[in-house]
Coordinates of C-alpha atoms and ligand atoms in Angstrom, one line a residue:
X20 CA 0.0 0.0 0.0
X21 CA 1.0 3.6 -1.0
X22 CA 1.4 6.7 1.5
X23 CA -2.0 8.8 0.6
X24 CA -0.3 12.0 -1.0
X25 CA 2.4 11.5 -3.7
X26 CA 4.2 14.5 -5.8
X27 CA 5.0 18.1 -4.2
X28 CA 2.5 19.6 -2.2
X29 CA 1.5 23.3 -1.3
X30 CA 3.4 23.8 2.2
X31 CA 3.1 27.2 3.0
X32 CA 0.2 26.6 5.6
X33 CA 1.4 28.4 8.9
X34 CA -2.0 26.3 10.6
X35 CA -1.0 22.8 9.4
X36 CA 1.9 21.4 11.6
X37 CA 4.7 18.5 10.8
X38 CA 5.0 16.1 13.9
X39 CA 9.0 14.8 13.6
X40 CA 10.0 11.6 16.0
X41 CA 14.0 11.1 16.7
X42 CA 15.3 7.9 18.6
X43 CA 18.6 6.7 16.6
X44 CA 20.5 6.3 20.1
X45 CA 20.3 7.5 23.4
X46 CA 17.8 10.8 23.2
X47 CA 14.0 10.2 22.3
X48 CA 13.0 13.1 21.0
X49 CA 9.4 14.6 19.1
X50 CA 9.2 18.3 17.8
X51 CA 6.3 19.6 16.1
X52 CA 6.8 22.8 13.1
X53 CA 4.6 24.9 11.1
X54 CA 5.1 24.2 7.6
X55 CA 6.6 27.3 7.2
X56 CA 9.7 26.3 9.2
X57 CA 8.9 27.9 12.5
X58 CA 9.5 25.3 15.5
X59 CA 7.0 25.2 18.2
X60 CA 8.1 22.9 19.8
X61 CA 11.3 20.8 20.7
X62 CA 11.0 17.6 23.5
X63 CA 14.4 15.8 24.1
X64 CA 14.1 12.9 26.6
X65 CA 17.6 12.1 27.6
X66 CA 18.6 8.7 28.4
X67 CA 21.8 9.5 30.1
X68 CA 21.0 8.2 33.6
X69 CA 20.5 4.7 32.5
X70 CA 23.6 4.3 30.3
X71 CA 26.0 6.3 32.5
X72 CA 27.2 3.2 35.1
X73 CA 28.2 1.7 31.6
X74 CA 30.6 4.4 30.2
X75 CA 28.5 4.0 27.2
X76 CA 24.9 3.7 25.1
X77 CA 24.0 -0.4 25.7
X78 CA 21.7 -0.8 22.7
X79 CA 19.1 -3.1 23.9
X80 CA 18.5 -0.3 27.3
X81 CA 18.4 2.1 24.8
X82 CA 15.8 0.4 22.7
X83 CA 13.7 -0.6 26.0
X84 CA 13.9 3.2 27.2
X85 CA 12.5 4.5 23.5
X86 CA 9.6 2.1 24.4
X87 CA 8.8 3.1 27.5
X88 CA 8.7 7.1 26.7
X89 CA 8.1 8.2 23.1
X90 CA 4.4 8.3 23.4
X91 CA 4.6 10.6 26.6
X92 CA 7.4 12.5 24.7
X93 CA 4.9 12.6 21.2
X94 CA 2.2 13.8 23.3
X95 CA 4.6 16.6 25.3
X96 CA 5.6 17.9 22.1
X97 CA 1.8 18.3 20.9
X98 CA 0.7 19.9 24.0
X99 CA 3.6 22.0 23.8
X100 CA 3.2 23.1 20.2
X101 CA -1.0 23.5 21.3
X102 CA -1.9 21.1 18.7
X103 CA -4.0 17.9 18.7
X104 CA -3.4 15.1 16.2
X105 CA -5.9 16.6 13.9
X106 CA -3.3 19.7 13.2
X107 CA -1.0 17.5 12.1
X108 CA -0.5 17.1 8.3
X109 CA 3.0 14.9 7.9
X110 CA 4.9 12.8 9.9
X111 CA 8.6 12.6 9.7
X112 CA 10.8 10.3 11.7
X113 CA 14.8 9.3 11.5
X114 CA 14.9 5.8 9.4
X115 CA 19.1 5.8 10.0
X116 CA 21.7 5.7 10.4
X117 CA 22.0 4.7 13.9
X118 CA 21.2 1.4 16.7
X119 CA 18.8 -1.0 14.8
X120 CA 16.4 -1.4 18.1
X121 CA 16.5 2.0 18.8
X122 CA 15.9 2.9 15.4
X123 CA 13.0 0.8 15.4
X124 CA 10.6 2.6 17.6
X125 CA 10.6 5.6 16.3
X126 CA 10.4 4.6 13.2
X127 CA 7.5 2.1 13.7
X128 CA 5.9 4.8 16.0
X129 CA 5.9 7.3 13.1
X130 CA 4.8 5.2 10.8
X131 CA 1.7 3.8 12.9
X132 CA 0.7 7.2 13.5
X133 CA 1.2 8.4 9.7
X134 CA -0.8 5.7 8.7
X135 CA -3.9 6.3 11.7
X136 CA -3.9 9.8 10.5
X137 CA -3.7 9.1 6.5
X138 CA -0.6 11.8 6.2
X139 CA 2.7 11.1 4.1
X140 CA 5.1 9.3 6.4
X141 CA 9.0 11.2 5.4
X142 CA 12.1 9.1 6.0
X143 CA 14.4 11.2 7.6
X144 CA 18.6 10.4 7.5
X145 CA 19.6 11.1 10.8
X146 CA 22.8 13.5 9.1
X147 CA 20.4 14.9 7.2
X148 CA 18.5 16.3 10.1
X149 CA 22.1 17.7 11.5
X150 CA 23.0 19.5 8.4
X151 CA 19.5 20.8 7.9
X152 CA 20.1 22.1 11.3
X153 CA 22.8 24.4 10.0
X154 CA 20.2 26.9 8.2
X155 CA 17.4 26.5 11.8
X156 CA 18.9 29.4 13.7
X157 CA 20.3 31.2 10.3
X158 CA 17.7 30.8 7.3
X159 CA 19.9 33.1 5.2
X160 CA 22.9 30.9 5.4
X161 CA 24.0 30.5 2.0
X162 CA 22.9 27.4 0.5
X163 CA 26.6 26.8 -1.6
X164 CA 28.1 25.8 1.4
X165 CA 31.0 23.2 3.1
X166 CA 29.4 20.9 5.9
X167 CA 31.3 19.7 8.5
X168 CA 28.8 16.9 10.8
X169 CA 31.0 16.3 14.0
X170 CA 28.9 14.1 16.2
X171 CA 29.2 10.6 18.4
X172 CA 29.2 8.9 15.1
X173 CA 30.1 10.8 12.6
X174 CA 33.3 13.4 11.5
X175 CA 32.3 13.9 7.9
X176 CA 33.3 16.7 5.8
X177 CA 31.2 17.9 3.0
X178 CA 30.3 20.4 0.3
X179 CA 26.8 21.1 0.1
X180 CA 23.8 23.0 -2.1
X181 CA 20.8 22.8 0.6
X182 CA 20.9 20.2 3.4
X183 CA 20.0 17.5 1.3
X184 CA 22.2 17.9 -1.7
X185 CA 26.0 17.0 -0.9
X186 CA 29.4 15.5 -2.0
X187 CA 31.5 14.0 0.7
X188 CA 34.5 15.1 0.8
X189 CA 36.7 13.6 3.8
X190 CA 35.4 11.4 6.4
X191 CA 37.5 10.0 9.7
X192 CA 39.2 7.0 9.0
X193 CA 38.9 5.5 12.7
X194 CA 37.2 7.3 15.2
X195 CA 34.8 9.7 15.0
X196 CA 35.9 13.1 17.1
X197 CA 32.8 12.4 19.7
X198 CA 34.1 9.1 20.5
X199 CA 37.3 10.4 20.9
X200 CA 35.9 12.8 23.2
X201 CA 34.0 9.8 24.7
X202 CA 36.9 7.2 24.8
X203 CA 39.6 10.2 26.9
X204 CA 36.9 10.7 29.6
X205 CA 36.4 7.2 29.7
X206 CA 40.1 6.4 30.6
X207 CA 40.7 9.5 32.8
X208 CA 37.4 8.0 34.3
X209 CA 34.8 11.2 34.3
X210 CA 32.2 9.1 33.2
X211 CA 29.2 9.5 30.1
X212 CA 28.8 11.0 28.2
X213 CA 32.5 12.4 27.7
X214 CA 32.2 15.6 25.3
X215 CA 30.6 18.0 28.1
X216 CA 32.7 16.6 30.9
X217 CA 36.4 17.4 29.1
X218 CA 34.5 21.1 27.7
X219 CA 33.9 22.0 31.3
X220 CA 37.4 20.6 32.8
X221 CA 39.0 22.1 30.2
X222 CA 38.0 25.3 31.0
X223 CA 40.2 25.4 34.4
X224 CA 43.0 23.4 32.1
X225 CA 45.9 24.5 30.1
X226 CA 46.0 23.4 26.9
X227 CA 49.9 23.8 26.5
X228 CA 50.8 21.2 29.2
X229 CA 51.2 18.4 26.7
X230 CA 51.2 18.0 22.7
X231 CA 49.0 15.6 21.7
X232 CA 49.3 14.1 18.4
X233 CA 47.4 15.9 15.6
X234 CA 46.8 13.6 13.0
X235 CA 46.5 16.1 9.7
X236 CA 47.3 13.7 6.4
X237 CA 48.6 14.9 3.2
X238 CA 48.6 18.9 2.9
X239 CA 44.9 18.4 0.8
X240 CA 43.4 15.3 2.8
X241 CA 40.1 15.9 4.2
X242 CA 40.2 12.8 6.2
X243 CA 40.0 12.6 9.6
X244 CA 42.0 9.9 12.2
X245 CA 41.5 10.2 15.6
X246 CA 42.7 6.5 17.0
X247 CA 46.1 7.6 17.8
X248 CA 45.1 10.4 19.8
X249 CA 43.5 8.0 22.1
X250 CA 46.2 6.0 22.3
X251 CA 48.5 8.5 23.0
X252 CA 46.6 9.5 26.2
X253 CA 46.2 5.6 26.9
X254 CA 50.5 5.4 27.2
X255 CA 50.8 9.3 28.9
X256 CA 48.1 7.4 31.5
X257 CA 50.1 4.2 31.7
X258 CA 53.4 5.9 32.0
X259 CA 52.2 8.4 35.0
X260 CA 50.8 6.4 37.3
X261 CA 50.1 9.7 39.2
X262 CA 47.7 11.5 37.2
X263 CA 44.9 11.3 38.8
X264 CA 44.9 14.8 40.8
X265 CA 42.3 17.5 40.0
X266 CA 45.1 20.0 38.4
X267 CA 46.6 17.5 35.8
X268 CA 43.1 16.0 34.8
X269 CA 42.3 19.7 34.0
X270 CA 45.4 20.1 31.8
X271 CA 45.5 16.7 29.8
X272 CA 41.2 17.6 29.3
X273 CA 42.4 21.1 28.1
X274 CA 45.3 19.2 25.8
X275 CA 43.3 16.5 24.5
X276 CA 40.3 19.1 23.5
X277 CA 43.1 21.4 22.0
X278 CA 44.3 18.9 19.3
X279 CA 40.9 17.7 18.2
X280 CA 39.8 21.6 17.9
X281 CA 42.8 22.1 16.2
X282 CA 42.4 19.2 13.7
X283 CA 38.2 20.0 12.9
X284 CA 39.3 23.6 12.4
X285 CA 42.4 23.1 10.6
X286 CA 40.6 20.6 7.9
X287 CA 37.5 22.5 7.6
X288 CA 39.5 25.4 6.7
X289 CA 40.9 23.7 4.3
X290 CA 37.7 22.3 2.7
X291 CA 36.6 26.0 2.6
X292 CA 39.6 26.9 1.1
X293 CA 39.9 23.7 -1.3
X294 CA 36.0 24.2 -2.2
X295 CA 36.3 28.0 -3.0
X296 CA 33.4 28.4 -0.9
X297 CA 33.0 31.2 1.5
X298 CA 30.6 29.6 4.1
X299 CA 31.1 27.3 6.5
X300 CA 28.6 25.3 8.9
X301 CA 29.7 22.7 11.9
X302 CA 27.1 20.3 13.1
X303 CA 26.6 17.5 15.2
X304 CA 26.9 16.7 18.9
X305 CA 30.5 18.5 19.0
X306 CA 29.6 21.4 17.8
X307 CA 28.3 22.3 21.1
X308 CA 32.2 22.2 22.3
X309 CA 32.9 25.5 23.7
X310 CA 36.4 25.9 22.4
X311 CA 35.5 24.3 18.9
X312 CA 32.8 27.5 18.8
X313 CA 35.1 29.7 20.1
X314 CA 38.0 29.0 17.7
X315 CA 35.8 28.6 14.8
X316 CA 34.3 31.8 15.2
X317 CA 37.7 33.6 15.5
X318 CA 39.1 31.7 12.3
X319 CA 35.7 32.8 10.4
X320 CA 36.2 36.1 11.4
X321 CA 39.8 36.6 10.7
X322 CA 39.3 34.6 7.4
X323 CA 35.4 36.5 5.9
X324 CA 34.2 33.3 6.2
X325 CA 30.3 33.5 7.2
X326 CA 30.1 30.5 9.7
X327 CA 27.0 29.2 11.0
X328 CA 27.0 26.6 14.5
X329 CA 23.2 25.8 15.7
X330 CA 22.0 26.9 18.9
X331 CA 23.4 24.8 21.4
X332 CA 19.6 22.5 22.0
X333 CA 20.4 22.0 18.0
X334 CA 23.8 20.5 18.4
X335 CA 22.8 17.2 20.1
X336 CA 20.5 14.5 19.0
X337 CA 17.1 16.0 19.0
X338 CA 13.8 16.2 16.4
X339 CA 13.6 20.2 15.6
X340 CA 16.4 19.0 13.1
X341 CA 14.4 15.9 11.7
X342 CA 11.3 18.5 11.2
X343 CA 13.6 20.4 9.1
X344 CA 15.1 17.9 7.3
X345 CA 11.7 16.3 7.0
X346 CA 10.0 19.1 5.9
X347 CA 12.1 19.4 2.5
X348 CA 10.8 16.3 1.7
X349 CA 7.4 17.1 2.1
X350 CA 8.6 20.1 0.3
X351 CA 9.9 17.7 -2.7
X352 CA 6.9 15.7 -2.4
X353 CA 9.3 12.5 -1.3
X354 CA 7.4 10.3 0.9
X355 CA 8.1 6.7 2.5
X356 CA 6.1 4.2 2.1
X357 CA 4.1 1.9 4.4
X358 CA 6.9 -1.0 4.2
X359 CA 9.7 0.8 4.9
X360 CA 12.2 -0.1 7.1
X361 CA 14.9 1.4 9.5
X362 CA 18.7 0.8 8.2
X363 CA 21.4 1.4 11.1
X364 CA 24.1 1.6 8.1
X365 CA 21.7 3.7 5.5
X366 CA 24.2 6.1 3.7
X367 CA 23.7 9.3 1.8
X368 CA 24.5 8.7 -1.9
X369 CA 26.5 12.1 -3.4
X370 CA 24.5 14.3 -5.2
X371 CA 26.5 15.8 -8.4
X372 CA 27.2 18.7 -7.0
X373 CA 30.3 21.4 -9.2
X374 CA 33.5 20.0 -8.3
X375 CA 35.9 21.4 -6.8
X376 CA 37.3 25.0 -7.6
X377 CA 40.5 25.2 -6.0
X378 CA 41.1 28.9 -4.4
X379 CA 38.6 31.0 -6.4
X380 CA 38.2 32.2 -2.2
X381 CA 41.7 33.9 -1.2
X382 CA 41.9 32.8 2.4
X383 CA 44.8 34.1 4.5
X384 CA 47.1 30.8 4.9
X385 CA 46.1 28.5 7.2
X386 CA 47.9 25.3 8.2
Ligands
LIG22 O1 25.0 14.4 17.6 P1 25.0 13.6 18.9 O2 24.1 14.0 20.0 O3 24.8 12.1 18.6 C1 25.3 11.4 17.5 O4 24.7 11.6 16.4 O5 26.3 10.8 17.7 O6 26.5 13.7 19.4 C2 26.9 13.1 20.6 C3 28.4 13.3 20.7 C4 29.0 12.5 21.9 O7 30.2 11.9 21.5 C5 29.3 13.7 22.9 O8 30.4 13.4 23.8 C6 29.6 14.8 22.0 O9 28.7 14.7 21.0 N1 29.4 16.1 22.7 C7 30.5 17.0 22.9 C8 29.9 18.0 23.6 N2 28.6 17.8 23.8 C9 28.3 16.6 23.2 N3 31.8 16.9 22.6 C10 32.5 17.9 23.0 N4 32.1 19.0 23.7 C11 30.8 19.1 24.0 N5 30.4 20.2 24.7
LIG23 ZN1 23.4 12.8 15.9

């Protein structure tokens, strides 16, 4: 059986809303928008409590939590946005990538209720919704654009025309930045989830005390690696048995943040610079890193690049950015259909996009 509505549709109603469902890991989330773009509201039920005695996400709590709360979460977000289910004329929920269990409630949530309601059920990719929440707190944010997503999962560099059309340019090799983040607080034992904990120590850190390694490629590589980082602090650990005082946690989290800020700036820089773009958005989970913003910013404004970050309730995992994303397609007329199914691995094929023109963009040099 088909979705009811096929083909684009008018969407400039400001009365009818778009319902949008997000549970690809640890945060269930529901956000209702206008289908003009304006969010009314954005519910993000954090799951941090139950995975944090495990230094990590365990997929099949995760999957159980999503279970237990996505209907009081749906119904939050509803209230919130004063609508009822009548108000709501599309339903858009994150097929992948992400956990497969986790996946699977939201997804089969969104498509119950799409299909009780007789809307058009839009698949959402989970980077997707990041990069469309690059243009949420800055709708005149040039289309023509490099992308970098910097999340739990993901370190992916990319040029972009809109937040669904995009050529990857560089990806990390290893580790995503988040995980590295993740991975140092789990050795200098701070606990779950890492990123916030090292952003707040490092702020009574120096990030001098110790050169980490800074893992940068070929002069034009747009990869990413950020194993041997970990590993570097891994050996530093095992070869000072007495690290563990307040001061020196402070400066190996200031030292550790410092080379993965330098890294994501120096490389998406370069992608600017390499694209001959002049805008620049960073999304994902890390981009709520406060020195990441802070550097970024000076580098954008030293370099005339117009830089966008999200508001920080953007950054993380939530469902304001699978509204966005989702709204596009309802835009575009692209709707899911009744059998489709959640994909943990689902990838973004490249769209053709111009390639590269080196330098038409005089930058000052960067590294
Ligand atoms: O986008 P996100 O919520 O989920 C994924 O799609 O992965 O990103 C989560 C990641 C985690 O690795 C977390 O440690 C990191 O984002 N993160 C941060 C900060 N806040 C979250 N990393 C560095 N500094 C932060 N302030
Ligand atoms: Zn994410």
């Amino acid at each position: 059986m088909h979705p009811p509505v096929s083909g684009p549709v008018n969407a400039s109603s400001a009365e009818s809303r778009l319902l949008a469902i997000e549970s690809s890991c640890d945060e269930t989330a529901a956000a209702v928008i206008d289908l003009t773009g304006t969010l009314l509201a954005n519910i993000v039920s954090s799951q941090v409590e139950i995975h944090a005695p495990y230094g990590g996400v365990v997929p099949e709590l995760a999957a159980r939590r999503h279970v237990e709360t996505i209907d009081g979460v749906v119904r939050r977000a509803l209230d919130t946005a004063s609508c009822t289910w009548q108000d709501i004329r599309a339903i858009a929920t994150t097929q992948g990538p992400g956990l497969a269990g986790a996946l699977l409630v939201g997804l089969n949530y969104g498509k119950a209720c799409a299909y009780a309601l007789q809307v058009p059920l839009l698949l959402v990719n989970h980077l997707h919704g990041h990069m469309a929440s690059a243009w949420m707190g800055a709708p005149d944010f040039p289309k023509d654009a490099v992308v970098l997503v910097v999340s739990g999962g993901h370190t992916h560099l990319y040029r972009v025309a809109g937040p669904t059309r995009h050529r990857l340019l560089g990806r990390t090799l290893d580790d995503a930045a988040g995980e590295a983040f993740d991975k140092a607080a789990k050795l200098l034992e701070l606990g779950y989830p890492g990123g916030p904990m090292i952003d707040q120590l490092a702020k009574q850190g120096r990030p001098t005390t110790l050169r980490f390694p800074r893992s940068l490629g070929r002069r034009d590589s747009l990869d990413f690696s950020f194993s041997g980082l970990k590993t570097a602090l891994l050996y530093y650990l095992r070869d000072h048995p007495q690290w563990n005082t307040p001061e020196l946690i402070a400066d190996l989290a200031a030292s550790y943040q410092e080379a993965i800020v330098d890294v994501l700036v120096t490389k998406a820089l370069r992608a600017v610079r390499q694209e001959g773009v002049s805008a620049l958005a960073v999304v994902g989970g890390v981009s709520a890193n406060s020195r990441l913003r802070a550097r970024l910013a000076a580098e954008a404004s030293t370099h005339g690049i117009r830089l966008s970050m999200p508001p920080m309730a953007l950054c993380t995992d939530n469902a304001a950015m699978i509204a966005a994303a989702g709204l596009e397609a309802y835009r575009n007329g692209t709707f899911g259909t009744w059998d489709a199914e959640s994909a943990a691995d689902l990838t973004m094929p490249d769209a053709s996009l111009p390639s590269t023109t080196r330098a038409t963009v005089s930058l000052s040099p960067v590294r």
